[in-house]
Amino acid sequence: MNANTPPLQALIFDVDGTLADTERDGHRCAFNLAFAEHGLDWFWDELTYGDLLAVTGGKERLRHYAERYAPQIAARPDFAELVKTLHATKTAHYVRLARSSRIPLRPGVARLIFEARRQGVRLAIATTTTPDNIFPLLRSTLSADAPEWFEVIGAGDIVPAKKPAPDIYEWVLDRLGLPAEACLAIEDSENGLCAALGAGLRCLVTVNDYTRGQDFSGAWRVVDDLGRVSLGELLAPEMVDV
Ligand code: XBP
Ligand code: MG
């Protein structure tokens, strides 16, 4: 970074693991409820799910799991349909969990969002998760109108390739009409960092229990959470030169 770097104009937030710890007690539980509802004896415990998170996208994760651990299911002629049905059921369970505000925002997230709004820093979301999952989380943790605070929400199947591909960040940058240099991505995982870097973005990583120990080479900064990160630091030119 150098003195010519344009001032920060937008924060682009990842969702799962970054805005909130949604994976262990949200998505994982929703998947298990969907398996039970469809009579499958599958159960993803915390450890198994942590391994499966290497595959981004719930439908892709389901396909990967069946091909690896239940090949007889993966070989079924209606497997593609089964994945879609399972994932739709899972999403319905996840939305209900997210609505129940049982999944709080991570430390510092709300404060940083409010600071950005006060200072006119634009907000966007770039996530692999299904769009339906985002609104209830934002509404239950921030405000009924919180989805409108994010000018651009790039999510799920809107792009052909999910993280670690850069597609979702490129899609969001294009709709923001901003160069990558004027934005900062905030992520939690190696896959997310890879996607952000691939789109030419600086990336602040907030580690969580599922991503601790992953390779965050190339990250602009790595912190445990946003609890002690102020917008001022992110806007400060000396920080830009890190
Ligand atoms: C994380 C993901 C998502 C969620 C599950 O997304 O990889 O697939 O695990 O959501 P991100 P879906 O960190 O980019 O927010 O089942 O809707 O995919
Ligand atoms: Mg994430």
PDB file of C-alpha atoms and ligand atoms in Angstrom:
ATOM      1  CA  MET A   1       0.000   0.000   0.000  1.00  0.00           C
ATOM      2  CA  ASN A   2       1.243   3.522  -0.601  1.00  0.00           C
ATOM      3  CA  ALA A   3       0.213   7.149  -0.091  1.00  0.00           C
ATOM      4  CA  ASN A   4      -1.750   7.018  -3.374  1.00  0.00           C
ATOM      5  CA  THR A   5      -4.085   4.328  -2.036  1.00  0.00           C
ATOM      6  CA  PRO A   6      -7.594   5.823  -2.159  1.00  0.00           C
ATOM      7  CA  PRO A   7      -9.275   6.327   1.244  1.00  0.00           C
ATOM      8  CA  LEU A   8     -11.399   3.461   2.501  1.00  0.00           C
ATOM      9  CA  GLN A   9     -14.888   3.826   1.038  1.00  0.00           C
ATOM     10  CA  ALA A  10     -16.523   0.466   1.802  1.00  0.00           C
ATOM     11  CA  LEU A  11     -16.369  -2.500   4.156  1.00  0.00           C
ATOM     12  CA  ILE A  12     -17.322  -5.841   2.604  1.00  0.00           C
ATOM     13  CA  PHE A  13     -18.353  -8.348   5.266  1.00  0.00           C
ATOM     14  CA  ASP A  14     -18.368 -12.104   4.991  1.00  0.00           C
ATOM     15  CA  VAL A  15     -21.282 -13.627   6.935  1.00  0.00           C
ATOM     16  CA  ASP A  16     -20.729 -17.081   8.383  1.00  0.00           C
ATOM     17  CA  GLY A  17     -18.004 -17.073  10.997  1.00  0.00           C
ATOM     18  CA  THR A  18     -17.435 -13.328  10.561  1.00  0.00           C
ATOM     19  CA  LEU A  19     -20.661 -11.464  11.365  1.00  0.00           C
ATOM     20  CA  ALA A  20     -21.645 -14.291  13.709  1.00  0.00           C
ATOM     21  CA  ASP A  21     -20.513 -17.770  14.724  1.00  0.00           C
ATOM     22  CA  THR A  22     -23.267 -19.348  12.664  1.00  0.00           C
ATOM     23  CA  GLU A  23     -21.668 -22.631  11.735  1.00  0.00           C
ATOM     24  CA  ARG A  24     -21.498 -24.849  14.836  1.00  0.00           C
ATOM     25  CA  ASP A  25     -24.845 -23.975  16.443  1.00  0.00           C
ATOM     26  CA  GLY A  26     -26.665 -22.739  13.339  1.00  0.00           C
ATOM     27  CA  HIS A  27     -25.924 -24.376  10.005  1.00  0.00           C
ATOM     28  CA  ARG A  28     -24.650 -27.633  11.522  1.00  0.00           C
ATOM     29  CA  CYS A  29     -27.838 -28.069  13.612  1.00  0.00           C
ATOM     30  CA  ALA A  30     -30.007 -27.180  10.611  1.00  0.00           C
ATOM     31  CA  PHE A  31     -28.291 -29.823   8.495  1.00  0.00           C
ATOM     32  CA  ASN A  32     -28.834 -32.450  11.211  1.00  0.00           C
ATOM     33  CA  LEU A  33     -32.518 -31.513  11.546  1.00  0.00           C
ATOM     34  CA  ALA A  34     -32.898 -31.860   7.766  1.00  0.00           C
ATOM     35  CA  PHE A  35     -31.239 -35.293   7.788  1.00  0.00           C
ATOM     36  CA  ALA A  36     -33.622 -36.509  10.493  1.00  0.00           C
ATOM     37  CA  GLU A  37     -36.643 -35.043   8.716  1.00  0.00           C
ATOM     38  CA  HIS A  38     -35.727 -36.940   5.549  1.00  0.00           C
ATOM     39  CA  GLY A  39     -35.051 -40.223   7.356  1.00  0.00           C
ATOM     40  CA  LEU A  40     -31.267 -40.196   6.821  1.00  0.00           C
ATOM     41  CA  ASP A  41     -29.162 -41.582   9.685  1.00  0.00           C
ATOM     42  CA  TRP A  42     -26.503 -38.936   9.046  1.00  0.00           C
ATOM     43  CA  PHE A  43     -25.307 -36.766  11.933  1.00  0.00           C
ATOM     44  CA  TRP A  44     -22.594 -34.103  11.595  1.00  0.00           C
ATOM     45  CA  ASP A  45     -20.884 -33.668  14.975  1.00  0.00           C
ATOM     46  CA  GLU A  46     -18.778 -30.563  15.641  1.00  0.00           C
ATOM     47  CA  LEU A  47     -15.526 -32.212  14.575  1.00  0.00           C
ATOM     48  CA  THR A  48     -16.911 -33.730  11.360  1.00  0.00           C
ATOM     49  CA  TYR A  49     -18.561 -30.429  10.466  1.00  0.00           C
ATOM     50  CA  GLY A  50     -15.285 -28.574  11.011  1.00  0.00           C
ATOM     51  CA  ASP A  51     -13.654 -30.819   8.409  1.00  0.00           C
ATOM     52  CA  LEU A  52     -16.589 -30.444   6.023  1.00  0.00           C
ATOM     53  CA  LEU A  53     -16.309 -26.642   6.179  1.00  0.00           C
ATOM     54  CA  ALA A  54     -13.341 -26.969   3.827  1.00  0.00           C
ATOM     55  CA  VAL A  55     -16.063 -27.305   1.176  1.00  0.00           C
ATOM     56  CA  THR A  56     -17.919 -24.013   0.837  1.00  0.00           C
ATOM     57  CA  GLY A  57     -21.609 -24.006   0.001  1.00  0.00           C
ATOM     58  CA  GLY A  58     -24.158 -26.187   1.739  1.00  0.00           C
ATOM     59  CA  LYS A  59     -25.231 -28.070  -1.398  1.00  0.00           C
ATOM     60  CA  GLU A  60     -21.619 -28.670  -2.376  1.00  0.00           C
ATOM     61  CA  ARG A  61     -20.909 -29.841   1.201  1.00  0.00           C
ATOM     62  CA  LEU A  62     -23.827 -32.308   1.055  1.00  0.00           C
ATOM     63  CA  ARG A  63     -22.628 -33.703  -2.278  1.00  0.00           C
ATOM     64  CA  HIS A  64     -19.071 -34.027  -0.968  1.00  0.00           C
ATOM     65  CA  TYR A  65     -20.220 -35.831   2.189  1.00  0.00           C
ATOM     66  CA  ALA A  66     -22.459 -38.317   0.316  1.00  0.00           C
ATOM     67  CA  GLU A  67     -19.808 -39.078  -2.304  1.00  0.00           C
ATOM     68  CA  ARG A  68     -17.263 -39.714   0.401  1.00  0.00           C
ATOM     69  CA  TYR A  69     -19.273 -41.399   3.197  1.00  0.00           C
ATOM     70  CA  ALA A  70     -22.523 -42.605   1.589  1.00  0.00           C
ATOM     71  CA  PRO A  71     -21.648 -43.550  -1.998  1.00  0.00           C
ATOM     72  CA  GLN A  72     -24.797 -45.652  -2.264  1.00  0.00           C
ATOM     73  CA  ILE A  73     -26.860 -42.491  -1.750  1.00  0.00           C
ATOM     74  CA  ALA A  74     -24.646 -40.482  -4.117  1.00  0.00           C
ATOM     75  CA  ALA A  75     -25.205 -43.147  -6.775  1.00  0.00           C
ATOM     76  CA  ARG A  76     -29.002 -42.765  -6.635  1.00  0.00           C
ATOM     77  CA  PRO A  77     -30.507 -41.470  -9.913  1.00  0.00           C
ATOM     78  CA  ASP A  78     -32.397 -38.806  -7.909  1.00  0.00           C
ATOM     79  CA  PHE A  79     -29.300 -37.692  -5.950  1.00  0.00           C
ATOM     80  CA  ALA A  80     -29.229 -34.191  -7.450  1.00  0.00           C
ATOM     81  CA  GLU A  81     -32.898 -33.745  -6.490  1.00  0.00           C
ATOM     82  CA  LEU A  82     -32.236 -35.154  -3.015  1.00  0.00           C
ATOM     83  CA  VAL A  83     -29.430 -32.620  -2.444  1.00  0.00           C
ATOM     84  CA  LYS A  84     -31.733 -29.751  -3.450  1.00  0.00           C
ATOM     85  CA  THR A  85     -34.545 -31.026  -1.202  1.00  0.00           C
ATOM     86  CA  LEU A  86     -32.245 -31.640   1.760  1.00  0.00           C
ATOM     87  CA  HIS A  87     -30.722 -28.189   1.371  1.00  0.00           C
ATOM     88  CA  ALA A  88     -34.102 -26.474   1.121  1.00  0.00           C
ATOM     89  CA  THR A  89     -35.218 -28.197   4.331  1.00  0.00           C
ATOM     90  CA  LYS A  90     -31.947 -27.250   5.999  1.00  0.00           C
ATOM     91  CA  THR A  91     -32.347 -23.618   4.962  1.00  0.00           C
ATOM     92  CA  ALA A  92     -35.865 -23.518   6.424  1.00  0.00           C
ATOM     93  CA  HIS A  93     -34.503 -24.798   9.747  1.00  0.00           C
ATOM     94  CA  TYR A  94     -31.576 -22.351   9.636  1.00  0.00           C
ATOM     95  CA  VAL A  95     -33.851 -19.369   8.912  1.00  0.00           C
ATOM     96  CA  ARG A  96     -35.985 -20.323  11.925  1.00  0.00           C
ATOM     97  CA  LEU A  97     -32.858 -20.545  14.108  1.00  0.00           C
ATOM     98  CA  ALA A  98     -31.550 -17.208  12.794  1.00  0.00           C
ATOM     99  CA  ARG A  99     -34.949 -15.550  13.402  1.00  0.00           C
ATOM    100  CA  SER A 100     -34.909 -16.763  17.008  1.00  0.00           C
ATOM    101  CA  SER A 101     -31.864 -14.491  17.652  1.00  0.00           C
ATOM    102  CA  ARG A 102     -30.109 -17.418  19.275  1.00  0.00           C
ATOM    103  CA  ILE A 103     -27.072 -16.595  17.102  1.00  0.00           C
ATOM    104  CA  PRO A 104     -25.486 -13.339  18.349  1.00  0.00           C
ATOM    105  CA  LEU A 105     -23.110 -11.134  16.359  1.00  0.00           C
ATOM    106  CA  ARG A 106     -19.423 -11.586  17.121  1.00  0.00           C
ATOM    107  CA  PRO A 107     -17.655  -8.982  19.316  1.00  0.00           C
ATOM    108  CA  GLY A 108     -17.256  -5.550  17.760  1.00  0.00           C
ATOM    109  CA  VAL A 109     -19.297  -6.300  14.621  1.00  0.00           C
ATOM    110  CA  ALA A 110     -22.325  -4.146  15.512  1.00  0.00           C
ATOM    111  CA  ARG A 111     -20.144  -1.273  16.753  1.00  0.00           C
ATOM    112  CA  LEU A 112     -18.046  -1.268  13.560  1.00  0.00           C
ATOM    113  CA  ILE A 113     -21.195  -1.308  11.425  1.00  0.00           C
ATOM    114  CA  PHE A 114     -22.720   1.599  13.381  1.00  0.00           C
ATOM    115  CA  GLU A 115     -19.396   3.539  13.180  1.00  0.00           C
ATOM    116  CA  ALA A 116     -19.248   2.963   9.414  1.00  0.00           C
ATOM    117  CA  ARG A 117     -22.811   4.214   8.981  1.00  0.00           C
ATOM    118  CA  ARG A 118     -22.078   7.302  11.063  1.00  0.00           C
ATOM    119  CA  GLN A 119     -18.984   8.084   9.022  1.00  0.00           C
ATOM    120  CA  GLY A 120     -20.529   7.358   5.632  1.00  0.00           C
ATOM    121  CA  VAL A 121     -18.424   4.279   4.917  1.00  0.00           C
ATOM    122  CA  ARG A 122     -20.474   2.093   2.576  1.00  0.00           C
ATOM    123  CA  LEU A 123     -21.392  -1.468   3.609  1.00  0.00           C
ATOM    124  CA  ALA A 124     -21.673  -4.646   1.558  1.00  0.00           C
ATOM    125  CA  ILE A 125     -21.816  -8.407   2.050  1.00  0.00           C
ATOM    126  CA  ALA A 126     -19.983 -11.125   0.100  1.00  0.00           C
ATOM    127  CA  THR A 127     -20.960 -14.597   1.265  1.00  0.00           C
ATOM    128  CA  THR A 128     -21.281 -18.181   0.119  1.00  0.00           C
ATOM    129  CA  THR A 129     -24.407 -18.739   2.163  1.00  0.00           C
ATOM    130  CA  THR A 130     -27.932 -18.764   0.744  1.00  0.00           C
ATOM    131  CA  PRO A 131     -29.513 -15.290   0.485  1.00  0.00           C
ATOM    132  CA  ASP A 132     -32.523 -16.402   2.589  1.00  0.00           C
ATOM    133  CA  ASN A 133     -30.165 -16.913   5.544  1.00  0.00           C
ATOM    134  CA  ILE A 134     -28.915 -13.335   5.673  1.00  0.00           C
ATOM    135  CA  PHE A 135     -31.976 -11.168   6.303  1.00  0.00           C
ATOM    136  CA  PRO A 136     -33.224 -12.978   9.424  1.00  0.00           C
ATOM    137  CA  LEU A 137     -29.712 -12.870  10.918  1.00  0.00           C
ATOM    138  CA  LEU A 138     -29.354  -9.115  10.257  1.00  0.00           C
ATOM    139  CA  ARG A 139     -32.885  -8.370  11.460  1.00  0.00           C
ATOM    140  CA  SER A 140     -32.611 -10.418  14.667  1.00  0.00           C
ATOM    141  CA  THR A 141     -29.173  -9.062  15.624  1.00  0.00           C
ATOM    142  CA  LEU A 142     -29.177  -5.447  14.359  1.00  0.00           C
ATOM    143  CA  SER A 143     -32.496  -3.919  13.306  1.00  0.00           C
ATOM    144  CA  ALA A 144     -35.575  -4.643  11.199  1.00  0.00           C
ATOM    145  CA  ASP A 145     -34.175  -2.378   8.480  1.00  0.00           C
ATOM    146  CA  ALA A 146     -30.568  -3.633   8.755  1.00  0.00           C
ATOM    147  CA  PRO A 147     -30.608  -5.433   5.366  1.00  0.00           C
ATOM    148  CA  GLU A 148     -31.035  -2.002   3.716  1.00  0.00           C
ATOM    149  CA  TRP A 149     -27.831  -0.781   5.395  1.00  0.00           C
ATOM    150  CA  PHE A 150     -25.869  -3.053   3.054  1.00  0.00           C
ATOM    151  CA  GLU A 151     -25.905  -1.473  -0.402  1.00  0.00           C
ATOM    152  CA  VAL A 152     -24.869  -4.708  -2.085  1.00  0.00           C
ATOM    153  CA  ILE A 153     -25.477  -8.233  -0.835  1.00  0.00           C
ATOM    154  CA  GLY A 154     -23.681 -10.880  -2.886  1.00  0.00           C
ATOM    155  CA  ALA A 155     -24.673 -14.373  -1.767  1.00  0.00           C
ATOM    156  CA  GLY A 156     -24.778 -18.061  -2.676  1.00  0.00           C
ATOM    157  CA  ASP A 157     -25.452 -19.182  -6.243  1.00  0.00           C
ATOM    158  CA  ILE A 158     -25.444 -15.647  -7.703  1.00  0.00           C
ATOM    159  CA  VAL A 159     -21.974 -16.445  -9.041  1.00  0.00           C
ATOM    160  CA  PRO A 160     -20.810 -19.615 -10.825  1.00  0.00           C
ATOM    161  CA  ALA A 161     -17.871 -20.334  -8.502  1.00  0.00           C
ATOM    162  CA  LYS A 162     -17.996 -20.023  -4.692  1.00  0.00           C
ATOM    163  CA  LYS A 163     -15.140 -19.061  -2.365  1.00  0.00           C
ATOM    164  CA  PRO A 164     -12.160 -19.560  -2.542  1.00  0.00           C
ATOM    165  CA  ALA A 165     -12.901 -18.329  -6.069  1.00  0.00           C
ATOM    166  CA  PRO A 166     -12.951 -14.485  -6.172  1.00  0.00           C
ATOM    167  CA  ASP A 167     -16.253 -14.361  -8.064  1.00  0.00           C
ATOM    168  CA  ILE A 168     -18.478 -13.169  -5.224  1.00  0.00           C
ATOM    169  CA  TYR A 169     -16.125 -10.335  -4.290  1.00  0.00           C
ATOM    170  CA  GLU A 170     -15.765  -9.297  -7.935  1.00  0.00           C
ATOM    171  CA  TRP A 171     -19.563  -9.322  -8.245  1.00  0.00           C
ATOM    172  CA  VAL A 172     -19.902  -7.080  -5.163  1.00  0.00           C
ATOM    173  CA  LEU A 173     -17.139  -4.674  -6.280  1.00  0.00           C
ATOM    174  CA  ASP A 174     -18.780  -4.349  -9.672  1.00  0.00           C
ATOM    175  CA  ARG A 175     -22.133  -3.405  -8.114  1.00  0.00           C
ATOM    176  CA  LEU A 176     -20.504  -1.049  -5.632  1.00  0.00           C
ATOM    177  CA  GLY A 177     -18.747   0.613  -8.567  1.00  0.00           C
ATOM    178  CA  LEU A 178     -15.575   0.808  -6.495  1.00  0.00           C
ATOM    179  CA  PRO A 179     -12.010  -0.338  -7.119  1.00  0.00           C
ATOM    180  CA  ALA A 180     -10.732  -3.066  -4.770  1.00  0.00           C
ATOM    181  CA  GLU A 181      -8.191  -0.578  -3.362  1.00  0.00           C
ATOM    182  CA  ALA A 182     -10.978   1.537  -1.879  1.00  0.00           C
ATOM    183  CA  CYS A 183     -12.503  -1.379   0.014  1.00  0.00           C
ATOM    184  CA  LEU A 184     -11.644  -3.733   2.864  1.00  0.00           C
ATOM    185  CA  ALA A 185     -12.908  -7.330   3.093  1.00  0.00           C
ATOM    186  CA  ILE A 186     -13.547  -8.808   6.534  1.00  0.00           C
ATOM    187  CA  GLU A 187     -13.385 -12.599   6.639  1.00  0.00           C
ATOM    188  CA  ASP A 188     -12.941 -15.577   8.979  1.00  0.00           C
ATOM    189  CA  SER A 189     -11.515 -18.383   6.850  1.00  0.00           C
ATOM    190  CA  GLU A 190      -8.699 -19.315   4.493  1.00  0.00           C
ATOM    191  CA  ASN A 191     -11.259 -19.871   1.726  1.00  0.00           C
ATOM    192  CA  GLY A 192     -12.687 -16.415   2.317  1.00  0.00           C
ATOM    193  CA  LEU A 193      -9.255 -14.779   2.462  1.00  0.00           C
ATOM    194  CA  CYS A 194      -8.308 -16.489  -0.796  1.00  0.00           C
ATOM    195  CA  ALA A 195     -11.460 -15.171  -2.475  1.00  0.00           C
ATOM    196  CA  ALA A 196     -10.853 -11.618  -1.243  1.00  0.00           C
ATOM    197  CA  LEU A 197      -7.181 -11.620  -2.274  1.00  0.00           C
ATOM    198  CA  GLY A 198      -8.155 -13.070  -5.652  1.00  0.00           C
ATOM    199  CA  ALA A 199     -10.346 -10.014  -6.176  1.00  0.00           C
ATOM    200  CA  GLY A 200      -7.424  -7.723  -5.259  1.00  0.00           C
ATOM    201  CA  LEU A 201      -8.868  -6.779  -1.875  1.00  0.00           C
ATOM    202  CA  ARG A 202      -7.116  -6.080   1.379  1.00  0.00           C
ATOM    203  CA  CYS A 203      -8.521  -8.540   3.921  1.00  0.00           C
ATOM    204  CA  LEU A 204      -8.858  -8.329   7.693  1.00  0.00           C
ATOM    205  CA  VAL A 205      -9.277 -11.831   9.139  1.00  0.00           C
ATOM    206  CA  THR A 206     -11.163 -12.432  12.383  1.00  0.00           C
ATOM    207  CA  VAL A 207     -10.272 -15.960  13.427  1.00  0.00           C
ATOM    208  CA  ASN A 208     -12.804 -18.290  15.060  1.00  0.00           C
ATOM    209  CA  ASP A 209     -12.714 -21.750  16.596  1.00  0.00           C
ATOM    210  CA  TYR A 210     -13.294 -23.441  13.252  1.00  0.00           C
ATOM    211  CA  THR A 211     -10.658 -21.458  11.359  1.00  0.00           C
ATOM    212  CA  ARG A 212      -7.866 -21.060  13.958  1.00  0.00           C
ATOM    213  CA  GLY A 213      -4.701 -22.549  12.514  1.00  0.00           C
ATOM    214  CA  GLN A 214      -5.651 -22.073   8.860  1.00  0.00           C
ATOM    215  CA  ASP A 215      -3.182 -20.357   6.514  1.00  0.00           C
ATOM    216  CA  PHE A 216      -3.878 -16.604   6.508  1.00  0.00           C
ATOM    217  CA  SER A 217      -0.807 -15.646   4.431  1.00  0.00           C
ATOM    218  CA  GLY A 218      -1.498 -12.436   2.562  1.00  0.00           C
ATOM    219  CA  ALA A 219      -4.032 -11.144   5.084  1.00  0.00           C
ATOM    220  CA  TRP A 220      -3.724  -7.409   5.784  1.00  0.00           C
ATOM    221  CA  ARG A 221      -4.272  -8.154   9.498  1.00  0.00           C
ATOM    222  CA  VAL A 222      -5.341 -11.200  11.548  1.00  0.00           C
ATOM    223  CA  VAL A 223      -7.187 -10.623  14.851  1.00  0.00           C
ATOM    224  CA  ASP A 224      -9.224 -12.805  17.210  1.00  0.00           C
ATOM    225  CA  ASP A 225     -12.266 -10.572  16.730  1.00  0.00           C
ATOM    226  CA  LEU A 226     -13.329  -6.976  16.012  1.00  0.00           C
ATOM    227  CA  GLY A 227     -13.742  -6.212  19.712  1.00  0.00           C
ATOM    228  CA  ARG A 228     -10.705  -3.921  19.726  1.00  0.00           C
ATOM    229  CA  VAL A 229     -10.709  -2.800  16.094  1.00  0.00           C
ATOM    230  CA  SER A 230     -12.012   0.735  15.500  1.00  0.00           C
ATOM    231  CA  LEU A 231     -13.102   2.214  12.196  1.00  0.00           C
ATOM    232  CA  GLY A 232     -10.501   4.930  12.802  1.00  0.00           C
ATOM    233  CA  GLU A 233      -7.732   2.324  12.625  1.00  0.00           C
ATOM    234  CA  LEU A 234      -9.113   0.982   9.369  1.00  0.00           C
ATOM    235  CA  LEU A 235      -9.367   4.494   7.939  1.00  0.00           C
ATOM    236  CA  ALA A 236      -5.937   5.601   9.251  1.00  0.00           C
ATOM    237  CA  PRO A 237      -3.475   6.073   6.373  1.00  0.00           C
ATOM    238  CA  GLU A 238      -0.621   4.591   8.438  1.00  0.00           C
ATOM    239  CA  MET A 239      -2.714   1.427   8.752  1.00  0.00           C
ATOM    240  CA  VAL A 240      -3.147   1.435   5.010  1.00  0.00           C
ATOM    241  CA  ASP A 241       0.621   1.141   4.680  1.00  0.00           C
ATOM    242  CA  VAL A 242       0.791  -2.015   6.783  1.00  0.00           C
TER     243      VAL A 242
HETATM  244  C1  XBP B   1     -19.983 -20.127   4.673  1.00  0.00           C
HETATM  245  C2  XBP B   1     -20.422 -21.245   3.821  1.00  0.00           C
HETATM  246  C3  XBP B   1     -21.899 -21.525   3.687  1.00  0.00           C
HETATM  247  C4  XBP B   1     -22.486 -21.952   5.033  1.00  0.00           C
HETATM  248  C5  XBP B   1     -23.761 -22.723   4.859  1.00  0.00           C
HETATM  249  O1  XBP B   1     -20.308 -18.952   3.974  1.00  0.00           O
HETATM  250  O2  XBP B   1     -19.581 -21.896   3.219  1.00  0.00           O
HETATM  251  O3  XBP B   1     -22.028 -22.557   2.742  1.00  0.00           O
HETATM  252  O4  XBP B   1     -21.574 -22.851   5.658  1.00  0.00           O
HETATM  253  O5  XBP B   1     -24.696 -21.945   4.128  1.00  0.00           O
HETATM  254  P1  XBP B   1     -19.464 -17.556   4.215  1.00  0.00           P
HETATM  255  P2  XBP B   1     -25.490 -22.616   2.902  1.00  0.00           P
HETATM  256  O6  XBP B   1     -18.375 -17.823   5.229  1.00  0.00           O
HETATM  257  O7  XBP B   1     -18.927 -17.199   2.840  1.00  0.00           O
HETATM  258  O8  XBP B   1     -20.488 -16.578   4.724  1.00  0.00           O
HETATM  259  O9  XBP B   1     -25.947 -23.973   3.365  1.00  0.00           O
HETATM  260  O10 XBP B   1     -26.631 -21.670   2.625  1.00  0.00           O
HETATM  261  O11 XBP B   1     -24.480 -22.687   1.796  1.00  0.00           O
HETATM  262 MG    MG B   2     -17.043 -17.199   6.562  1.00  0.00          MG
END
